[in-house]
Amino acid sequence: MKVTFKTLDGRTGIKEFETVDEFVTLQNREIPAIDDSAHVVELIVDGKVREFKGNIADLYFELSK
């Protein structure tokens, strides 16, 4: 899983995770892998672009279902 995101201060970042579960686990920590307020620019799961609009917190809740 690969997430391209933009922070509130305008910086763009990319984080890769082995699996969706790893992303969910790391976001659950006291200091999450990516700030919850960052806007998701692009989401790639299993090598395919997945349509998603929202921030990292929205993504976390969507993938936690």
GROMACS .gro file of C-alpha atoms in nm:
model
   65
    1MET     CA    1   0.000   0.000   0.000
    2LYS     CA    2   0.133   0.342  -0.095
    3VAL     CA    3  -0.013   0.673   0.020
    4THR     CA    4   0.075   1.012  -0.126
    5PHE     CA    5  -0.041   1.290   0.102
    6LYS     CA    6  -0.022   1.666   0.153
    7THR     CA    7   0.018   1.811   0.503
    8LEU     CA    8  -0.161   2.123   0.627
    9ASP     CA    9   0.158   2.325   0.576
   10GLY     CA   10   0.166   2.225   0.208
   11ARG     CA   11   0.439   1.960   0.213
   12THR     CA   12   0.384   1.647   0.005
   13GLY     CA   13   0.495   1.308   0.132
   14ILE     CA   14   0.480   0.943   0.034
   15LYS     CA   15   0.463   0.648   0.273
   16GLU     CA   16   0.459   0.281   0.183
   17PHE     CA   17   0.322  -0.001   0.397
   18GLU     CA   18   0.353  -0.376   0.348
   19THR     CA   19  -0.023  -0.423   0.392
   20VAL     CA   20  -0.341  -0.232   0.471
   21ASP     CA   21  -0.329  -0.391   0.819
   22GLU     CA   22   0.018  -0.246   0.877
   23PHE     CA   23  -0.114   0.102   0.794
   24VAL     CA   24  -0.408   0.060   1.035
   25THR     CA   25  -0.177  -0.070   1.310
   26LEU     CA   26   0.074   0.212   1.271
   27GLN     CA   27  -0.200   0.477   1.266
   28ASN     CA   28  -0.325   0.337   1.598
   29ARG     CA   29  -0.002   0.430   1.776
   30GLU     CA   30   0.033   0.734   2.001
   31ILE     CA   31   0.235   0.898   1.725
   32PRO     CA   32   0.078   0.781   1.398
   33ALA     CA   33   0.277   0.705   1.081
   34ILE     CA   34   0.105   0.995   0.903
   35ASP     CA   35  -0.068   1.292   1.067
   36ASP     CA   36  -0.446   1.239   1.068
   37SER     CA   37  -0.511   1.582   0.917
   38ALA     CA   38  -0.298   1.523   0.604
   39HIS     CA   39  -0.501   1.514   0.280
   40VAL     CA   40  -0.480   1.194   0.074
   41VAL     CA   41  -0.360   1.282  -0.278
   42GLU     CA   42  -0.323   0.925  -0.413
   43LEU     CA   43  -0.385   0.580  -0.273
   44ILE     CA   44  -0.242   0.263  -0.426
   45VAL     CA   45  -0.349  -0.075  -0.286
   46ASP     CA   46  -0.218  -0.400  -0.433
   47GLY     CA   47  -0.059  -0.208  -0.721
   48LYS     CA   48  -0.385  -0.043  -0.828
   49VAL     CA   49  -0.490   0.319  -0.782
   50ARG     CA   50  -0.791   0.330  -0.552
   51GLU     CA   51  -1.033   0.622  -0.564
   52PHE     CA   52  -1.040   0.799  -0.227
   53LYS     CA   53  -1.124   1.151  -0.112
   54GLY     CA   54  -1.052   1.270   0.239
   55ASN     CA   55  -0.778   1.291   0.495
   56ILE     CA   56  -0.568   1.024   0.665
   57ALA     CA   57  -0.817   0.992   0.953
   58ASP     CA   58  -1.096   0.924   0.699
   59LEU     CA   59  -0.874   0.665   0.529
   60TYR     CA   60  -0.798   0.497   0.861
   61PHE     CA   61  -1.168   0.465   0.945
   62GLU     CA   62  -1.250   0.341   0.593
   63LEU     CA   63  -0.982   0.070   0.601
   64SER     CA   64  -1.063  -0.031   0.961
   65LYS     CA   65  -1.411  -0.155   0.865
   0.00000   0.00000   0.00000
